[in-house]
JSON list of C-alpha atoms in Angstrom, two decimals:
[
{"chain": "A", "resi": 508, "resn": "TYR", "atom": "CA", "xyz": [0.00, 0.00, 0.00]},
{"chain": "A", "resi": 509, "resn": "GLU", "atom": "CA", "xyz": [1.50, 3.27, -1.17]},
{"chain": "A", "resi": 510, "resn": "SER", "atom": "CA", "xyz": [0.72, 5.48, 1.82]},
{"chain": "A", "resi": 511, "resn": "HIS", "atom": "CA", "xyz": [2.52, 3.05, 4.15]},
{"chain": "A", "resi": 512, "resn": "SER", "atom": "CA", "xyz": [5.57, 3.19, 1.87]},
{"chain": "A", "resi": 513, "resn": "ALA", "atom": "CA", "xyz": [5.51, 6.98, 1.84]},
{"chain": "A", "resi": 514, "resn": "SER", "atom": "CA", "xyz": [5.19, 7.27, 5.61]},
{"chain": "A", "resi": 515, "resn": "GLY", "atom": "CA", "xyz": [7.92, 4.65, 6.11]},
{"chain": "A", "resi": 516, "resn": "ARG", "atom": "CA", "xyz": [10.19, 6.63, 3.83]},
{"chain": "A", "resi": 517, "resn": "THR", "atom": "CA", "xyz": [9.47, 9.77, 5.88]},
{"chain": "A", "resi": 518, "resn": "VAL", "atom": "CA", "xyz": [10.41, 8.02, 9.13]},
{"chain": "A", "resi": 519, "resn": "LEU", "atom": "CA", "xyz": [13.66, 6.69, 7.70]},
{"chain": "A", "resi": 520, "resn": "LYS", "atom": "CA", "xyz": [14.63, 10.08, 6.25]},
{"chain": "A", "resi": 521, "resn": "LYS", "atom": "CA", "xyz": [13.90, 11.76, 9.60]},
{"chain": "A", "resi": 522, "resn": "TRP", "atom": "CA", "xyz": [15.98, 9.09, 11.38]},
{"chain": "A", "resi": 523, "resn": "HIS", "atom": "CA", "xyz": [18.91, 9.91, 9.09]},
{"chain": "A", "resi": 524, "resn": "ALA", "atom": "CA", "xyz": [18.43, 13.69, 9.45]},
{"chain": "A", "resi": 525, "resn": "LEU", "atom": "CA", "xyz": [18.56, 13.38, 13.25]},
{"chain": "A", "resi": 526, "resn": "GLY", "atom": "CA", "xyz": [21.91, 11.59, 12.96]},
{"chain": "A", "resi": 527, "resn": "TYR", "atom": "CA", "xyz": [20.92, 8.25, 14.43]},
{"chain": "A", "resi": 528, "resn": "LEU", "atom": "CA", "xyz": [23.10, 5.25, 13.58]},
{"chain": "A", "resi": 529, "resn": "GLY", "atom": "CA", "xyz": [22.04, 2.62, 11.06]},
{"chain": "A", "resi": 530, "resn": "MET", "atom": "CA", "xyz": [20.86, 4.79, 8.17]},
{"chain": "A", "resi": 531, "resn": "ASP", "atom": "CA", "xyz": [23.53, 5.32, 5.52]},
{"chain": "A", "resi": 532, "resn": "ASP", "atom": "CA", "xyz": [23.55, 8.14, 2.96]},
{"chain": "A", "resi": 533, "resn": "GLU", "atom": "CA", "xyz": [23.22, 5.55, 0.19]},
{"chain": "A", "resi": 534, "resn": "VAL", "atom": "CA", "xyz": [19.91, 4.31, 1.61]},
{"chain": "A", "resi": 535, "resn": "ILE", "atom": "CA", "xyz": [18.58, 7.87, 1.75]},
{"chain": "A", "resi": 536, "resn": "ASP", "atom": "CA", "xyz": [19.71, 8.46, -1.84]},
{"chain": "A", "resi": 537, "resn": "LEU", "atom": "CA", "xyz": [17.85, 5.29, -2.86]},
{"chain": "A", "resi": 538, "resn": "LEU", "atom": "CA", "xyz": [14.71, 6.38, -0.99]},
{"chain": "A", "resi": 539, "resn": "ASN", "atom": "CA", "xyz": [14.86, 9.81, -2.65]},
{"chain": "A", "resi": 540, "resn": "SER", "atom": "CA", "xyz": [15.10, 8.18, -6.08]},
{"chain": "A", "resi": 541, "resn": "TRP", "atom": "CA", "xyz": [11.81, 6.32, -5.64]},
{"chain": "A", "resi": 542, "resn": "ALA", "atom": "CA", "xyz": [8.71, 7.91, -7.10]},
{"chain": "A", "resi": 543, "resn": "LEU", "atom": "CA", "xyz": [5.81, 6.69, -5.00]},
{"chain": "A", "resi": 544, "resn": "SER", "atom": "CA", "xyz": [2.38, 7.41, -6.36]},
{"chain": "A", "resi": 545, "resn": "GLY", "atom": "CA", "xyz": [-0.55, 8.13, -4.12]},
{"chain": "A", "resi": 546, "resn": "PRO", "atom": "CA", "xyz": [-4.09, 6.89, -4.55]},
{"chain": "A", "resi": 547, "resn": "ILE", "atom": "CA", "xyz": [-5.91, 7.94, -7.71]},
{"chain": "A", "resi": 548, "resn": "LYS", "atom": "CA", "xyz": [-8.09, 10.92, -6.81]},
{"chain": "A", "resi": 549, "resn": "GLY", "atom": "CA", "xyz": [-11.80, 10.28, -7.10]},
{"chain": "A", "resi": 550, "resn": "ASP", "atom": "CA", "xyz": [-11.30, 6.55, -7.72]},
{"chain": "A", "resi": 551, "resn": "ALA", "atom": "CA", "xyz": [-13.32, 5.41, -4.69]},
{"chain": "A", "resi": 552, "resn": "VAL", "atom": "CA", "xyz": [-16.22, 7.61, -5.77]},
{"chain": "A", "resi": 553, "resn": "LYS", "atom": "CA", "xyz": [-16.16, 6.37, -9.37]},
{"chain": "A", "resi": 554, "resn": "ARG", "atom": "CA", "xyz": [-16.00, 2.74, -8.25]},
{"chain": "A", "resi": 555, "resn": "ARG", "atom": "CA", "xyz": [-18.70, 3.35, -5.62]},
{"chain": "A", "resi": 556, "resn": "ASP", "atom": "CA", "xyz": [-16.39, 1.70, -3.12]},
{"chain": "A", "resi": 557, "resn": "PRO", "atom": "CA", "xyz": [-18.53, 0.64, -0.12]},
{"chain": "A", "resi": 558, "resn": "ILE", "atom": "CA", "xyz": [-15.72, 1.31, 2.37]},
{"chain": "A", "resi": 559, "resn": "GLU", "atom": "CA", "xyz": [-13.84, 4.36, 1.04]},
{"chain": "A", "resi": 560, "resn": "GLY", "atom": "CA", "xyz": [-16.47, 5.82, -1.30]},
{"chain": "A", "resi": 561, "resn": "PRO", "atom": "CA", "xyz": [-19.37, 8.14, -0.56]},
{"chain": "A", "resi": 562, "resn": "PHE", "atom": "CA", "xyz": [-22.46, 7.21, 1.42]},
{"chain": "A", "resi": 563, "resn": "THR", "atom": "CA", "xyz": [-25.26, 5.46, -0.41]},
{"chain": "A", "resi": 564, "resn": "GLU", "atom": "CA", "xyz": [-28.69, 7.14, -0.42]},
{"chain": "A", "resi": 565, "resn": "ASN", "atom": "CA", "xyz": [-29.82, 4.88, 2.44]},
{"chain": "A", "resi": 566, "resn": "GLU", "atom": "CA", "xyz": [-26.68, 5.59, 4.49]},
{"chain": "A", "resi": 567, "resn": "LEU", "atom": "CA", "xyz": [-27.07, 9.34, 4.00]},
{"chain": "A", "resi": 568, "resn": "LEU", "atom": "CA", "xyz": [-30.73, 9.21, 4.97]},
{"chain": "A", "resi": 569, "resn": "ALA", "atom": "CA", "xyz": [-29.89, 7.12, 8.06]},
{"chain": "A", "resi": 570, "resn": "PHE", "atom": "CA", "xyz": [-27.12, 9.58, 9.03]},
{"chain": "A", "resi": 571, "resn": "ASN", "atom": "CA", "xyz": [-29.43, 12.59, 8.71]},
{"chain": "A", "resi": 572, "resn": "GLU", "atom": "CA", "xyz": [-32.22, 10.89, 10.64]},
{"chain": "A", "resi": 573, "resn": "GLY", "atom": "CA", "xyz": [-29.74, 9.79, 13.31]},
{"chain": "A", "resi": 574, "resn": "VAL", "atom": "CA", "xyz": [-28.34, 13.26, 13.95]},
{"chain": "A", "resi": 575, "resn": "VAL", "atom": "CA", "xyz": [-31.85, 14.77, 14.09]},
{"chain": "A", "resi": 576, "resn": "ARG", "atom": "CA", "xyz": [-32.90, 12.07, 16.56]},
{"chain": "A", "resi": 577, "resn": "ALA", "atom": "CA", "xyz": [-29.78, 12.71, 18.67]},
{"chain": "A", "resi": 578, "resn": "TYR", "atom": "CA", "xyz": [-30.60, 16.43, 18.72]},
{"chain": "A", "resi": 579, "resn": "GLU", "atom": "CA", "xyz": [-34.22, 15.78, 19.69]},
{"chain": "A", "resi": 580, "resn": "CYS", "atom": "CA", "xyz": [-33.04, 13.52, 22.56]},
{"chain": "A", "resi": 581, "resn": "GLY", "atom": "CA", "xyz": [-30.65, 16.21, 23.78]},
{"chain": "A", "resi": 582, "resn": "ASP", "atom": "CA", "xyz": [-27.52, 14.24, 22.89]},
{"chain": "A", "resi": 583, "resn": "LEU", "atom": "CA", "xyz": [-26.40, 16.74, 20.22]},
{"chain": "A", "resi": 584, "resn": "SER", "atom": "CA", "xyz": [-26.20, 20.53, 20.38]},
{"chain": "A", "resi": 585, "resn": "LEU", "atom": "CA", "xyz": [-27.86, 22.75, 17.80]},
{"chain": "A", "resi": 586, "resn": "ARG", "atom": "CA", "xyz": [-24.42, 23.81, 16.56]},
{"chain": "A", "resi": 587, "resn": "ASP", "atom": "CA", "xyz": [-23.31, 20.21, 16.04]},
{"chain": "A", "resi": 588, "resn": "LEU", "atom": "CA", "xyz": [-26.62, 19.30, 14.39]},
{"chain": "A", "resi": 589, "resn": "CYS", "atom": "CA", "xyz": [-26.16, 22.18, 11.93]},
{"chain": "A", "resi": 590, "resn": "LEU", "atom": "CA", "xyz": [-22.57, 21.16, 11.18]},
{"chain": "A", "resi": 591, "resn": "CYS", "atom": "CA", "xyz": [-23.59, 17.53, 10.57]},
{"chain": "A", "resi": 592, "resn": "LEU", "atom": "CA", "xyz": [-26.47, 18.49, 8.30]},
{"chain": "A", "resi": 593, "resn": "LEU", "atom": "CA", "xyz": [-24.42, 21.09, 6.41]},
{"chain": "A", "resi": 594, "resn": "THR", "atom": "CA", "xyz": [-21.72, 18.50, 5.80]},
{"chain": "A", "resi": 595, "resn": "SER", "atom": "CA", "xyz": [-24.16, 15.86, 4.59]},
{"chain": "A", "resi": 596, "resn": "HIS", "atom": "CA", "xyz": [-26.20, 18.25, 2.45]},
{"chain": "A", "resi": 597, "resn": "SER", "atom": "CA", "xyz": [-23.36, 20.20, 0.89]},
{"chain": "A", "resi": 598, "resn": "GLY", "atom": "CA", "xyz": [-20.42, 17.78, 0.91]},
{"chain": "A", "resi": 599, "resn": "ARG", "atom": "CA", "xyz": [-18.17, 20.69, 1.90]},
{"chain": "A", "resi": 600, "resn": "ARG", "atom": "CA", "xyz": [-14.88, 20.23, 3.68]},
{"chain": "A", "resi": 601, "resn": "PRO", "atom": "CA", "xyz": [-14.86, 20.80, 7.46]},
{"chain": "A", "resi": 602, "resn": "ARG", "atom": "CA", "xyz": [-12.44, 23.71, 6.98]},
{"chain": "A", "resi": 603, "resn": "GLN", "atom": "CA", "xyz": [-14.91, 25.46, 4.71]},
{"chain": "A", "resi": 604, "resn": "LEU", "atom": "CA", "xyz": [-17.64, 25.22, 7.31]},
{"chain": "A", "resi": 605, "resn": "ALA", "atom": "CA", "xyz": [-15.25, 26.28, 10.08]},
{"chain": "A", "resi": 606, "resn": "TYR", "atom": "CA", "xyz": [-14.36, 29.42, 8.11]},
{"chain": "A", "resi": 607, "resn": "MET", "atom": "CA", "xyz": [-17.98, 30.49, 7.70]},
{"chain": "A", "resi": 608, "resn": "LYS", "atom": "CA", "xyz": [-19.11, 33.60, 9.51]},
{"chain": "A", "resi": 609, "resn": "VAL", "atom": "CA", "xyz": [-22.53, 34.53, 10.82]},
{"chain": "A", "resi": 610, "resn": "CYS", "atom": "CA", "xyz": [-22.94, 36.97, 7.91]},
{"chain": "A", "resi": 611, "resn": "ASP", "atom": "CA", "xyz": [-22.45, 34.08, 5.43]},
{"chain": "A", "resi": 612, "resn": "ILE", "atom": "CA", "xyz": [-25.84, 32.72, 6.41]},
{"chain": "A", "resi": 613, "resn": "GLU", "atom": "CA", "xyz": [-28.14, 34.67, 4.14]},
{"chain": "A", "resi": 614, "resn": "GLY", "atom": "CA", "xyz": [-31.74, 35.32, 4.94]},
{"chain": "A", "resi": 615, "resn": "ARG", "atom": "CA", "xyz": [-34.67, 34.66, 2.71]},
{"chain": "A", "resi": 616, "resn": "LYS", "atom": "CA", "xyz": [-34.76, 35.82, -0.90]},
{"chain": "A", "resi": 617, "resn": "ARG", "atom": "CA", "xyz": [-37.51, 35.46, -3.49]},
{"chain": "A", "resi": 618, "resn": "ASN", "atom": "CA", "xyz": [-37.23, 33.73, -6.83]},
{"chain": "A", "resi": 619, "resn": "SER", "atom": "CA", "xyz": [-39.14, 34.59, -10.01]},
{"chain": "A", "resi": 620, "resn": "LYS", "atom": "CA", "xyz": [-42.12, 32.55, -8.75]},
{"chain": "A", "resi": 621, "resn": "ASP", "atom": "CA", "xyz": [-42.15, 34.62, -5.52]},
{"chain": "A", "resi": 622, "resn": "GLU", "atom": "CA", "xyz": [-41.09, 31.54, -3.52]},
{"chain": "A", "resi": 623, "resn": "SER", "atom": "CA", "xyz": [-38.68, 31.78, -0.59]},
{"chain": "A", "resi": 624, "resn": "VAL", "atom": "CA", "xyz": [-35.12, 30.77, -1.44]},
{"chain": "A", "resi": 625, "resn": "TYR", "atom": "CA", "xyz": [-32.44, 30.26, 1.22]},
{"chain": "A", "resi": 626, "resn": "PHE", "atom": "CA", "xyz": [-28.69, 30.15, 0.68]},
{"chain": "A", "resi": 627, "resn": "LEU", "atom": "CA", "xyz": [-25.28, 30.25, 2.31]},
{"chain": "A", "resi": 628, "resn": "MET", "atom": "CA", "xyz": [-22.09, 31.86, 1.14]},
{"chain": "A", "resi": 629, "resn": "ILE", "atom": "CA", "xyz": [-19.45, 29.16, 1.66]},
{"chain": "A", "resi": 630, "resn": "PRO", "atom": "CA", "xyz": [-15.74, 30.09, 1.51]},
{"chain": "A", "resi": 631, "resn": "ARG", "atom": "CA", "xyz": [-13.72, 28.48, -1.26]},
{"chain": "A", "resi": 632, "resn": "ILE", "atom": "CA", "xyz": [-10.49, 27.23, 0.28]},
{"chain": "A", "resi": 633, "resn": "LYS", "atom": "CA", "xyz": [-8.64, 25.64, -2.61]},
{"chain": "A", "resi": 634, "resn": "GLN", "atom": "CA", "xyz": [-8.68, 28.57, -5.03]},
{"chain": "A", "resi": 635, "resn": "LYS", "atom": "CA", "xyz": [-5.36, 30.11, -6.01]},
{"chain": "A", "resi": 636, "resn": "GLY", "atom": "CA", "xyz": [-4.78, 33.83, -6.16]},
{"chain": "A", "resi": 637, "resn": "GLY", "atom": "CA", "xyz": [-7.50, 34.92, -3.77]},
{"chain": "A", "resi": 638, "resn": "SER", "atom": "CA", "xyz": [-7.04, 36.02, -0.20]},
{"chain": "A", "resi": 639, "resn": "PHE", "atom": "CA", "xyz": [-8.77, 34.23, 2.64]},
{"chain": "A", "resi": 640, "resn": "GLY", "atom": "CA", "xyz": [-12.53, 34.61, 2.70]},
{"chain": "A", "resi": 641, "resn": "THR", "atom": "CA", "xyz": [-12.79, 36.66, -0.49]},
{"chain": "A", "resi": 642, "resn": "GLN", "atom": "CA", "xyz": [-13.99, 33.89, -2.77]},
{"chain": "A", "resi": 643, "resn": "LEU", "atom": "CA", "xyz": [-17.37, 32.53, -1.77]},
{"chain": "A", "resi": 644, "resn": "ARG", "atom": "CA", "xyz": [-19.73, 30.11, -3.45]},
{"chain": "A", "resi": 645, "resn": "LYS", "atom": "CA", "xyz": [-23.49, 30.38, -3.11]},
{"chain": "A", "resi": 646, "resn": "PHE", "atom": "CA", "xyz": [-25.10, 27.19, -1.83]},
{"chain": "A", "resi": 647, "resn": "TYR", "atom": "CA", "xyz": [-28.87, 26.87, -1.73]},
{"chain": "A", "resi": 648, "resn": "VAL", "atom": "CA", "xyz": [-30.41, 25.10, 1.28]},
{"chain": "A", "resi": 649, "resn": "THR", "atom": "CA", "xyz": [-33.84, 23.74, 2.04]},
{"chain": "A", "resi": 650, "resn": "PRO", "atom": "CA", "xyz": [-36.21, 25.88, 4.09]},
{"chain": "A", "resi": 651, "resn": "GLU", "atom": "CA", "xyz": [-35.97, 23.31, 6.92]},
{"chain": "A", "resi": 652, "resn": "LEU", "atom": "CA", "xyz": [-32.18, 23.48, 7.07]},
{"chain": "A", "resi": 653, "resn": "ALA", "atom": "CA", "xyz": [-32.30, 27.27, 6.72]},
{"chain": "A", "resi": 654, "resn": "GLN", "atom": "CA", "xyz": [-34.60, 27.46, 9.74]},
{"chain": "A", "resi": 655, "resn": "LEU", "atom": "CA", "xyz": [-32.13, 25.44, 11.84]},
{"chain": "A", "resi": 656, "resn": "LEU", "atom": "CA", "xyz": [-29.21, 27.56, 10.63]},
{"chain": "A", "resi": 657, "resn": "MET", "atom": "CA", "xyz": [-31.04, 30.78, 11.48]},
{"chain": "A", "resi": 658, "resn": "LEU", "atom": "CA", "xyz": [-31.73, 29.42, 14.99]},
{"chain": "A", "resi": 659, "resn": "GLN", "atom": "CA", "xyz": [-28.05, 28.56, 15.37]},
{"chain": "A", "resi": 660, "resn": "LYS", "atom": "CA", "xyz": [-27.08, 32.01, 14.07]},
{"chain": "A", "resi": 661, "resn": "ALA", "atom": "CA", "xyz": [-29.30, 33.68, 16.69]},
{"chain": "A", "resi": 662, "resn": "GLU", "atom": "CA", "xyz": [-27.86, 31.41, 19.40]},
{"chain": "A", "resi": 663, "resn": "ALA", "atom": "CA", "xyz": [-24.26, 32.26, 18.39]},
{"chain": "A", "resi": 664, "resn": "ILE", "atom": "CA", "xyz": [-25.00, 36.00, 18.40]},
{"chain": "A", "resi": 665, "resn": "ALA", "atom": "CA", "xyz": [-26.71, 35.78, 21.80]},
{"chain": "A", "resi": 666, "resn": "LYS", "atom": "CA", "xyz": [-23.75, 33.88, 23.29]},
{"chain": "A", "resi": 667, "resn": "SER", "atom": "CA", "xyz": [-21.29, 36.40, 21.87]},
{"chain": "A", "resi": 668, "resn": "GLU", "atom": "CA", "xyz": [-23.30, 39.32, 23.20]},
{"chain": "A", "resi": 669, "resn": "ALA", "atom": "CA", "xyz": [-23.50, 37.72, 26.65]},
{"chain": "A", "resi": 670, "resn": "LEU", "atom": "CA", "xyz": [-19.72, 37.16, 26.70]},
{"chain": "A", "resi": 671, "resn": "MET", "atom": "CA", "xyz": [-18.92, 40.70, 25.55]},
{"chain": "A", "resi": 672, "resn": "GLY", "atom": "CA", "xyz": [-21.55, 42.36, 27.71]},
{"chain": "A", "resi": 673, "resn": "PHE", "atom": "CA", "xyz": [-23.12, 44.48, 24.99]},
{"chain": "A", "resi": 674, "resn": "ARG", "atom": "CA", "xyz": [-25.52, 44.13, 22.08]},
{"chain": "A", "resi": 675, "resn": "MET", "atom": "CA", "xyz": [-24.02, 43.87, 18.60]},
{"chain": "A", "resi": 676, "resn": "GLN", "atom": "CA", "xyz": [-25.32, 45.87, 15.69]},
{"chain": "A", "resi": 677, "resn": "ALA", "atom": "CA", "xyz": [-26.90, 44.03, 12.78]}
]
């Protein structure tokens, strides 16, 4: 398995760099000459690998129902429920969700049919050339998820105001 080879090579190179006995320069030269390839990106998804690939529809439904049930029983906070549901609905990386700010949770807008539309502005973290937080991608959410996110937003603001001892401006 390639990742074990790569991590083994790292340990041996560190051993040599620290000056411990038993690791000759020739061995390090040999290790440096090896080109180890990593896993093929997206392969587990394309193959629908049951272990390393994405959740099936049933697994995703069971996950979502499980976190809602845990919240209803008091075993999960509103913040954690929102993070779990945002992850399962959007497929975003944890870092993207961690970088979100309260202002990235947009209120209700209206579409051409005068229906309510809810969305988030999620930071793009892998884009080159942009500074942190400047590139955002609009992600539409269901009204049910939007309602939970707005509750969590109000809770976060209230906690911040209580800690700071004054009311924040909108």
